[in-house]
Short mmCIF file of C-alpha atoms in Angstrom, two decimals:
data_model
loop_
_atom_site.label_atom_id
_atom_site.label_comp_id
_atom_site.label_asym_id
_atom_site.label_seq_id
_atom_site.Cartn_x
_atom_site.Cartn_y
_atom_site.Cartn_z
CA UNK A 1 15.31 -52.70 16.85
CA UNK A 2 16.79 -52.50 13.36
CA UNK A 3 14.27 -52.20 10.53
CA UNK A 4 14.02 -55.33 8.36
CA UNK A 5 15.01 -54.65 4.77
CA UNK A 6 12.59 -56.09 2.23
CA UNK A 7 12.52 -56.93 -1.41
CA UNK A 8 9.54 -57.04 -3.77
CA UNK A 9 9.46 -59.62 -6.56
CA UNK A 10 7.29 -59.31 -9.65
CA UNK A 11 6.31 -62.76 -10.88
CA UNK A 12 4.77 -64.21 -14.01
CA UNK A 13 2.82 -67.43 -13.60
CA UNK A 14 3.10 -69.68 -16.61
CA UNK A 15 0.39 -72.32 -16.43
CA UNK A 16 -2.45 -73.91 -18.35
CA UNK A 17 -5.19 -72.65 -16.04
CA UNK A 18 -5.56 -69.40 -14.11
CA UNK A 19 -4.79 -70.13 -10.45
CA UNK A 20 -6.54 -68.10 -7.75
CA UNK A 21 -4.44 -65.93 -5.41
CA UNK A 22 -4.81 -68.54 -2.66
CA UNK A 23 -3.71 -71.40 -4.91
CA UNK A 24 -0.74 -69.33 -6.05
CA UNK A 25 0.54 -68.33 -2.61
CA UNK A 26 -0.09 -71.85 -1.30
CA UNK A 27 2.17 -73.20 -4.07
CA UNK A 28 4.89 -70.69 -3.11
CA UNK A 29 4.67 -71.51 0.62
CA UNK A 30 4.64 -75.20 -0.16
CA UNK A 31 7.81 -74.92 -2.31
CA UNK A 32 9.64 -72.87 0.34
CA UNK A 33 8.64 -75.29 3.10
CA UNK A 34 9.53 -78.35 1.03
CA UNK A 35 13.03 -77.09 0.21
CA UNK A 36 13.99 -75.16 3.35
CA UNK A 37 11.66 -76.47 6.03
CA UNK A 38 9.39 -74.58 8.37
CA UNK A 39 12.33 -72.87 10.06
CA UNK A 40 13.62 -71.51 6.73
CA UNK A 41 10.13 -70.50 5.65
CA UNK A 42 9.59 -68.61 8.89
CA UNK A 43 12.57 -66.36 8.09
CA UNK A 44 11.30 -65.30 4.68
CA UNK A 45 8.42 -63.08 5.84
CA UNK A 46 6.60 -63.94 2.60
CA UNK A 47 3.48 -61.95 1.74
CA UNK A 48 1.35 -61.64 -1.36
CA UNK A 49 1.08 -57.95 -2.23
CA UNK A 50 -0.77 -58.03 -5.52
CA UNK A 51 -2.16 -60.66 -7.86
CA UNK A 52 -3.66 -60.14 -11.28
CA UNK A 53 -5.61 -63.27 -12.15
CA UNK A 54 -6.21 -62.24 -15.76
CA UNK A 55 -2.60 -61.51 -16.63
CA UNK A 56 -1.31 -64.16 -14.19
CA UNK A 57 1.11 -61.66 -12.64
CA UNK A 58 1.89 -61.37 -8.98
CA UNK A 59 3.94 -59.28 -6.60
CA UNK A 60 5.29 -60.83 -3.43
CA UNK A 61 7.35 -59.43 -0.59
CA UNK A 62 10.20 -61.12 1.22
CA UNK A 63 13.04 -60.23 3.57
CA UNK A 64 16.24 -59.13 1.77
CA UNK A 65 18.25 -61.82 3.57
CA UNK A 66 16.06 -64.58 2.12
CA UNK A 67 15.71 -63.41 -1.49
CA UNK A 68 17.92 -66.29 -2.64
CA UNK A 69 15.82 -68.83 -0.75
CA UNK A 70 12.61 -67.50 -2.26
CA UNK A 71 14.05 -67.33 -5.79
CA UNK A 72 15.24 -70.93 -5.50
CA UNK A 73 11.89 -72.11 -4.19
CA UNK A 74 10.05 -70.24 -6.97
CA UNK A 75 12.25 -71.89 -9.60
CA UNK A 76 11.48 -75.31 -8.14
CA UNK A 77 7.71 -74.95 -8.53
CA UNK A 78 6.39 -77.32 -11.18
CA UNK A 79 2.65 -77.25 -10.47
CA UNK A 80 0.08 -74.85 -9.09
CA UNK A 81 -3.34 -76.13 -8.09
CA UNK A 82 -2.59 -79.54 -9.58
CA UNK A 83 -1.74 -78.17 -13.02
CA UNK A 84 1.68 -77.95 -14.64
CA UNK A 85 3.14 -74.51 -14.04
CA UNK A 86 6.30 -72.45 -13.85
CA UNK A 87 6.83 -69.18 -12.01
CA UNK A 88 9.27 -66.72 -13.53
CA UNK A 89 10.77 -63.76 -11.73
CA UNK A 90 10.34 -60.66 -13.88
CA UNK A 91 11.93 -58.08 -11.61
CA UNK A 92 13.21 -57.52 -8.08
CA UNK A 93 13.16 -54.19 -6.31
CA UNK A 94 13.40 -52.53 -2.92
CA UNK A 95 10.18 -50.55 -3.25
CA UNK A 96 6.84 -51.33 -4.84
CA UNK A 97 6.99 -48.08 -6.82
CA UNK A 98 10.35 -48.92 -8.38
CA UNK A 99 9.17 -52.46 -9.07
CA UNK A 100 6.17 -51.27 -11.11
CA UNK A 101 8.43 -48.82 -12.96
CA UNK A 102 10.80 -51.68 -13.82
CA UNK A 103 7.99 -53.88 -15.10
CA UNK A 104 6.46 -51.14 -17.22
CA UNK A 105 9.78 -50.42 -18.97
CA UNK B 1 28.90 -56.30 -19.43
CA UNK B 2 25.73 -58.11 -20.45
CA UNK B 3 25.94 -61.86 -20.03
CA UNK B 4 25.22 -64.27 -22.87
CA UNK B 5 23.27 -67.22 -21.55
CA UNK B 6 23.41 -70.72 -22.99
CA UNK B 7 21.60 -73.95 -22.29
CA UNK B 8 23.86 -76.84 -23.24
CA UNK B 9 21.22 -79.53 -22.81
CA UNK B 10 17.81 -78.90 -24.32
CA UNK B 11 16.14 -82.15 -25.28
CA UNK B 12 13.90 -81.70 -28.29
CA UNK B 13 11.86 -84.22 -30.18
CA UNK B 14 13.28 -83.61 -33.64
CA UNK B 15 10.41 -85.51 -35.28
CA UNK B 16 7.84 -83.10 -33.84
CA UNK B 17 8.81 -79.75 -35.34
CA UNK B 18 5.76 -77.90 -33.91
CA UNK B 19 6.72 -78.76 -30.36
CA UNK B 20 10.41 -78.07 -31.09
CA UNK B 21 9.50 -74.67 -32.49
CA UNK B 22 7.39 -73.81 -29.43
CA UNK B 23 10.19 -74.77 -27.05
CA UNK B 24 12.87 -72.92 -29.03
CA UNK B 25 10.77 -69.73 -29.20
CA UNK B 26 10.13 -69.92 -25.49
CA UNK B 27 13.84 -70.44 -24.78
CA UNK B 28 14.64 -67.31 -26.79
CA UNK B 29 11.94 -65.41 -24.89
CA UNK B 30 13.38 -66.53 -21.56
CA UNK B 31 16.72 -64.90 -22.39
CA UNK B 32 18.95 -67.61 -23.85
CA UNK B 33 21.18 -66.74 -26.81
CA UNK B 34 22.43 -70.25 -27.51
CA UNK B 35 20.95 -73.69 -27.16
CA UNK B 36 22.58 -77.05 -27.63
CA UNK B 37 20.37 -79.90 -28.77
CA UNK B 38 21.43 -83.53 -28.40
CA UNK B 39 21.40 -85.43 -31.68
CA UNK B 40 22.64 -88.81 -32.82
CA UNK B 41 24.80 -89.80 -35.80
CA UNK B 42 21.55 -91.13 -37.30
CA UNK B 43 19.82 -87.72 -37.17
CA UNK B 44 19.04 -86.78 -40.75
CA UNK B 45 20.37 -83.62 -42.34
CA UNK B 46 16.75 -82.59 -43.02
CA UNK B 47 15.92 -82.59 -39.34
CA UNK B 48 19.05 -80.61 -38.49
CA UNK B 49 18.31 -78.08 -41.24
CA UNK B 50 14.73 -77.69 -40.01
CA UNK B 51 15.98 -77.11 -36.49
CA UNK B 52 18.49 -74.56 -37.73
CA UNK B 53 15.72 -72.72 -39.60
CA UNK B 54 13.52 -72.57 -36.48
CA UNK B 55 16.47 -71.24 -34.48
CA UNK B 56 17.24 -68.60 -37.09
CA UNK B 57 13.63 -67.42 -36.98
CA UNK B 58 13.74 -67.28 -33.17
CA UNK B 59 17.11 -65.44 -33.41
CA UNK B 60 18.88 -67.97 -31.25
CA UNK B 61 22.16 -69.72 -31.91
CA UNK B 62 22.12 -73.52 -32.25
CA UNK B 63 24.88 -76.03 -31.59
CA UNK B 64 24.80 -79.79 -31.83
CA UNK B 65 25.72 -82.22 -29.13
CA UNK B 66 26.05 -85.94 -28.75
CA UNK B 67 25.62 -87.89 -25.55
CA UNK B 68 27.62 -91.08 -25.44
CA UNK B 69 27.31 -93.89 -22.91
CA UNK B 70 30.30 -96.16 -23.52
CA UNK B 71 30.67 -99.33 -21.48
CA UNK B 72 34.45 -99.61 -21.72
CA UNK B 73 37.49 -97.37 -22.15
CA UNK B 74 38.11 -98.73 -25.63
CA UNK B 75 34.55 -98.07 -26.68
CA UNK B 76 34.91 -94.50 -25.44
CA UNK B 77 38.11 -93.79 -27.36
CA UNK B 78 36.66 -95.42 -30.46
CA UNK B 79 33.50 -93.28 -30.29
CA UNK B 80 35.49 -90.11 -29.63
CA UNK B 81 37.70 -90.77 -32.66
CA UNK B 82 34.61 -91.29 -34.81
CA UNK B 83 32.45 -88.43 -33.51
CA UNK B 84 34.71 -85.60 -32.36
CA UNK B 85 34.87 -83.81 -35.71
CA UNK B 86 31.12 -84.11 -36.28
CA UNK B 87 29.64 -82.50 -33.16
CA UNK B 88 30.26 -79.23 -31.35
CA UNK B 89 29.76 -80.71 -27.90
CA UNK B 90 30.52 -84.21 -26.68
CA UNK B 91 29.08 -85.32 -23.37
CA UNK B 92 30.03 -88.61 -21.75
CA UNK B 93 27.56 -90.18 -19.37
CA UNK B 94 29.84 -92.16 -17.09
CA UNK B 95 28.25 -95.41 -16.06
CA UNK B 96 31.35 -97.00 -14.57
CA UNK B 97 34.56 -95.82 -12.98
CA UNK B 98 36.84 -96.98 -15.78
CA UNK B 99 34.96 -94.87 -18.32
CA UNK B 100 34.69 -91.94 -15.93
CA UNK B 101 38.46 -91.82 -15.42
CA UNK B 102 39.24 -92.12 -19.14
CA UNK B 103 36.65 -89.46 -20.01
CA UNK B 104 38.07 -87.08 -17.41
CA UNK B 105 41.57 -87.25 -18.87
CA UNK B 106 40.63 -87.21 -22.55
CA UNK B 107 40.94 -83.75 -24.14
CA UNK B 108 38.20 -84.58 -26.64
CA UNK B 109 35.52 -84.77 -23.95
CA UNK B 110 33.66 -81.54 -23.17
CA UNK B 111 31.19 -82.57 -20.51
CA UNK B 112 31.09 -85.23 -17.83
CA UNK B 113 27.63 -86.29 -16.76
CA UNK B 114 26.60 -88.86 -14.16
CA UNK B 115 23.32 -90.73 -13.66
CA UNK B 116 21.19 -88.54 -11.43
CA UNK B 117 19.19 -91.22 -9.67
CA UNK B 118 21.78 -93.97 -9.30
CA UNK B 119 23.94 -92.57 -6.53
CA UNK B 120 26.38 -95.47 -6.56
CA UNK B 121 27.37 -94.55 -10.08
CA UNK B 122 28.29 -90.93 -9.40
CA UNK B 123 32.05 -91.20 -9.73
CA UNK B 124 32.98 -87.54 -9.46
CA UNK B 125 35.47 -87.76 -6.62
CA UNK B 126 38.80 -86.03 -5.99
CA UNK B 127 40.75 -88.33 -8.35
CA UNK B 128 38.23 -87.69 -11.13
CA UNK B 129 38.36 -83.94 -10.51
CA UNK B 130 42.16 -83.92 -10.60
CA UNK B 131 42.14 -85.64 -14.00
CA UNK B 132 39.40 -83.34 -15.31
CA UNK B 133 41.25 -80.24 -14.16
CA UNK B 134 44.23 -81.22 -16.35
CA UNK B 135 42.07 -81.77 -19.43
CA UNK B 136 39.23 -79.65 -20.79
CA UNK B 137 36.26 -81.53 -19.38
CA UNK B 138 33.60 -79.71 -17.38
CA UNK B 139 31.15 -81.15 -14.91
CA UNK B 140 27.59 -80.90 -16.18
CA UNK B 141 24.68 -80.66 -13.78
CA UNK B 142 21.17 -81.05 -15.15
CA UNK B 143 18.42 -79.22 -13.32
CA UNK B 144 15.59 -81.48 -14.48
CA UNK B 145 16.01 -84.17 -11.78
CA UNK B 146 15.68 -81.44 -9.15
CA UNK B 147 12.34 -80.44 -10.61
CA UNK B 148 11.06 -83.96 -11.10
CA UNK B 149 12.32 -85.79 -8.02
CA UNK B 150 10.76 -85.43 -4.60
CA UNK B 151 11.45 -86.51 -1.05
CA UNK B 152 14.41 -88.76 -0.17
CA UNK B 153 15.56 -89.11 -3.80
CA UNK B 154 15.90 -85.34 -4.14
CA UNK B 155 17.58 -85.09 -0.75
CA UNK B 156 20.17 -87.70 -1.75
CA UNK B 157 20.74 -86.03 -5.12
CA UNK B 158 21.27 -82.62 -3.50
CA UNK B 159 23.70 -84.11 -1.04
CA UNK B 160 25.74 -85.80 -3.81
CA UNK B 161 25.69 -82.66 -5.95
CA UNK B 162 26.81 -80.44 -3.11
CA UNK B 163 29.79 -82.73 -2.48
CA UNK B 164 30.69 -82.95 -6.19
CA UNK B 165 30.42 -79.21 -6.72
CA UNK B 166 32.68 -78.56 -3.74
CA UNK B 167 35.27 -80.97 -5.19
CA UNK B 168 34.98 -79.41 -8.66
CA UNK B 169 35.54 -75.95 -7.24
CA UNK B 170 38.53 -77.11 -5.22
CA UNK B 171 40.20 -78.49 -8.37
CA UNK B 172 39.03 -75.63 -10.62
CA UNK B 173 36.97 -77.89 -12.85
CA UNK B 174 34.47 -75.75 -14.80
CA UNK B 175 30.84 -76.36 -13.85
CA UNK B 176 28.04 -76.15 -16.40
CA UNK B 177 24.43 -75.95 -15.26
CA UNK B 178 22.02 -77.10 -17.98
CA UNK B 179 18.28 -77.60 -18.00
CA UNK B 180 18.11 -81.14 -19.46
CA UNK B 181 14.38 -80.64 -19.99
CA UNK B 182 12.14 -81.68 -22.83
CA UNK B 183 8.87 -80.01 -21.81
CA UNK B 184 7.92 -76.36 -22.22
CA UNK B 185 6.71 -75.98 -18.63
CA UNK B 186 10.02 -77.18 -17.24
CA UNK B 187 11.99 -74.41 -18.94
CA UNK B 188 13.49 -71.89 -16.59
CA UNK B 189 15.13 -68.50 -17.09
CA UNK B 190 18.97 -68.53 -16.87
CA UNK B 191 18.83 -66.66 -13.57
CA UNK B 192 16.39 -69.25 -12.25
CA UNK B 193 18.80 -72.04 -13.16
CA UNK B 194 21.45 -70.06 -11.29
CA UNK B 195 19.05 -69.73 -8.34
CA UNK B 196 18.58 -73.50 -8.30
CA UNK B 197 22.36 -73.88 -8.29
CA UNK B 198 22.24 -72.17 -4.87
CA UNK B 199 21.01 -75.56 -3.63
CA UNK B 200 24.32 -77.18 -4.65
CA UNK B 201 26.29 -74.59 -2.77
CA UNK B 202 27.24 -72.35 -5.69
CA UNK B 203 27.36 -68.64 -4.95
CA UNK B 204 25.62 -66.20 -7.28
CA UNK B 205 28.70 -65.29 -9.34
CA UNK B 206 29.77 -68.91 -9.92
CA UNK B 207 26.18 -69.95 -10.66
CA UNK B 208 25.83 -67.25 -13.29
CA UNK B 209 29.18 -68.30 -14.79
CA UNK B 210 27.85 -71.86 -14.97
CA UNK B 211 25.03 -70.75 -17.27
CA UNK B 212 26.93 -68.15 -19.27
CA UNK B 213 30.75 -67.99 -19.44
CA UNK B 214 31.51 -71.69 -18.92
CA UNK B 215 29.15 -73.08 -21.59
CA UNK B 216 30.01 -70.27 -24.01
CA UNK B 217 33.73 -71.01 -23.58
CA UNK B 218 33.17 -74.66 -24.57
CA UNK B 219 31.24 -73.70 -27.69
CA UNK B 220 33.75 -71.02 -28.70
CA UNK B 221 36.70 -73.40 -28.28
CA UNK B 222 35.06 -76.21 -30.24
CA UNK B 223 33.81 -74.00 -33.06
CA UNK B 224 37.32 -72.71 -33.48
CA UNK B 225 38.64 -76.28 -33.60
CA UNK B 226 36.01 -77.42 -36.07
CA UNK B 227 36.75 -74.49 -38.35
CA UNK B 228 38.50 -75.64 -41.55
CA UNK B 229 41.21 -73.03 -40.96
CA UNK B 230 42.20 -74.55 -37.61
CA UNK B 231 45.53 -76.40 -37.59
CA UNK B 232 46.49 -76.69 -33.92
CA UNK B 233 45.87 -74.59 -30.82
CA UNK B 234 47.25 -71.14 -31.66
CA UNK B 235 47.82 -71.99 -35.32
CA UNK B 236 45.27 -71.29 -38.02
CA UNK B 237 45.39 -70.78 -41.77
CA UNK B 238 44.89 -67.12 -42.57
CA UNK B 239 45.46 -67.30 -46.32
CA UNK B 240 45.85 -70.05 -48.88
CA UNK B 241 46.46 -70.12 -52.61
CA UNK B 242 49.21 -69.89 -55.17
CA UNK B 243 50.28 -66.36 -54.17
CA UNK B 244 51.21 -67.37 -50.60
#
């Protein structure tokens, strides 16, 4: 079987409060499901890799084929845990190492 | 080449300079190089100067825009005659077919906008696109309704937008994706606006053009026309005085 290519996305959560990792990933799943349905969401292979509650930064993983779907869903998020919020994509990379290098630049 | 991103529809409360300053600074931070703020003929010069100062501090370019909602063809032409030389961008919100058709064929109109929630009044069909393709008007799509609406209303909007965008692309009508937001939390990065445009069926290249090249082309063209040296397309005064 062919290996699934993945992409890692570094995200910045812009919100009044500090959402917990569960609240954050729930908001992402909810946005993906709302826009693309359960079938679309099942193809994304979304996973939360890292979440810094203090800095409100997160790293998520998705399949390369569904990067556009995930980016669109992330842009459509307007609230996390009942508070107004926006999620901005800081960087996209094929490996976690390269992603952290990109962010630190 | 690095893209220059522009938001042609940033709604600011000109009376509240603190909030305006916060939003402008955030827009600059998100990667925009130019913002266009809707004003009215009644907007005082003080308010415009204050806005310009905030933009200079944030190192972001500012252009002015007026949104007109004429009820008849005559009202539209009258308003265009009165306002064209005063604003860098003129957007016509088409509330009936007669106005929509006139706006699409008038060279003085930059942007065509349609009510986002009233689907019966979205008149961007093939005839409208054909007229717009012969003039300079572009189709403007605001992202705000996509963020605010939910459920069936958003589904209907997406369906209408997908159809309109397909028509616009068929007739080579430029598409401009703007934010149309007035709150800080609703601001999105240019690439995020482009990502949302994926929902209307725009591919990545066209979506990025809709937030960079297309809006910048409108501003460049109009600034050139509003320049006191402009005479006609292709003709401009390069020197004046007794020694000419």
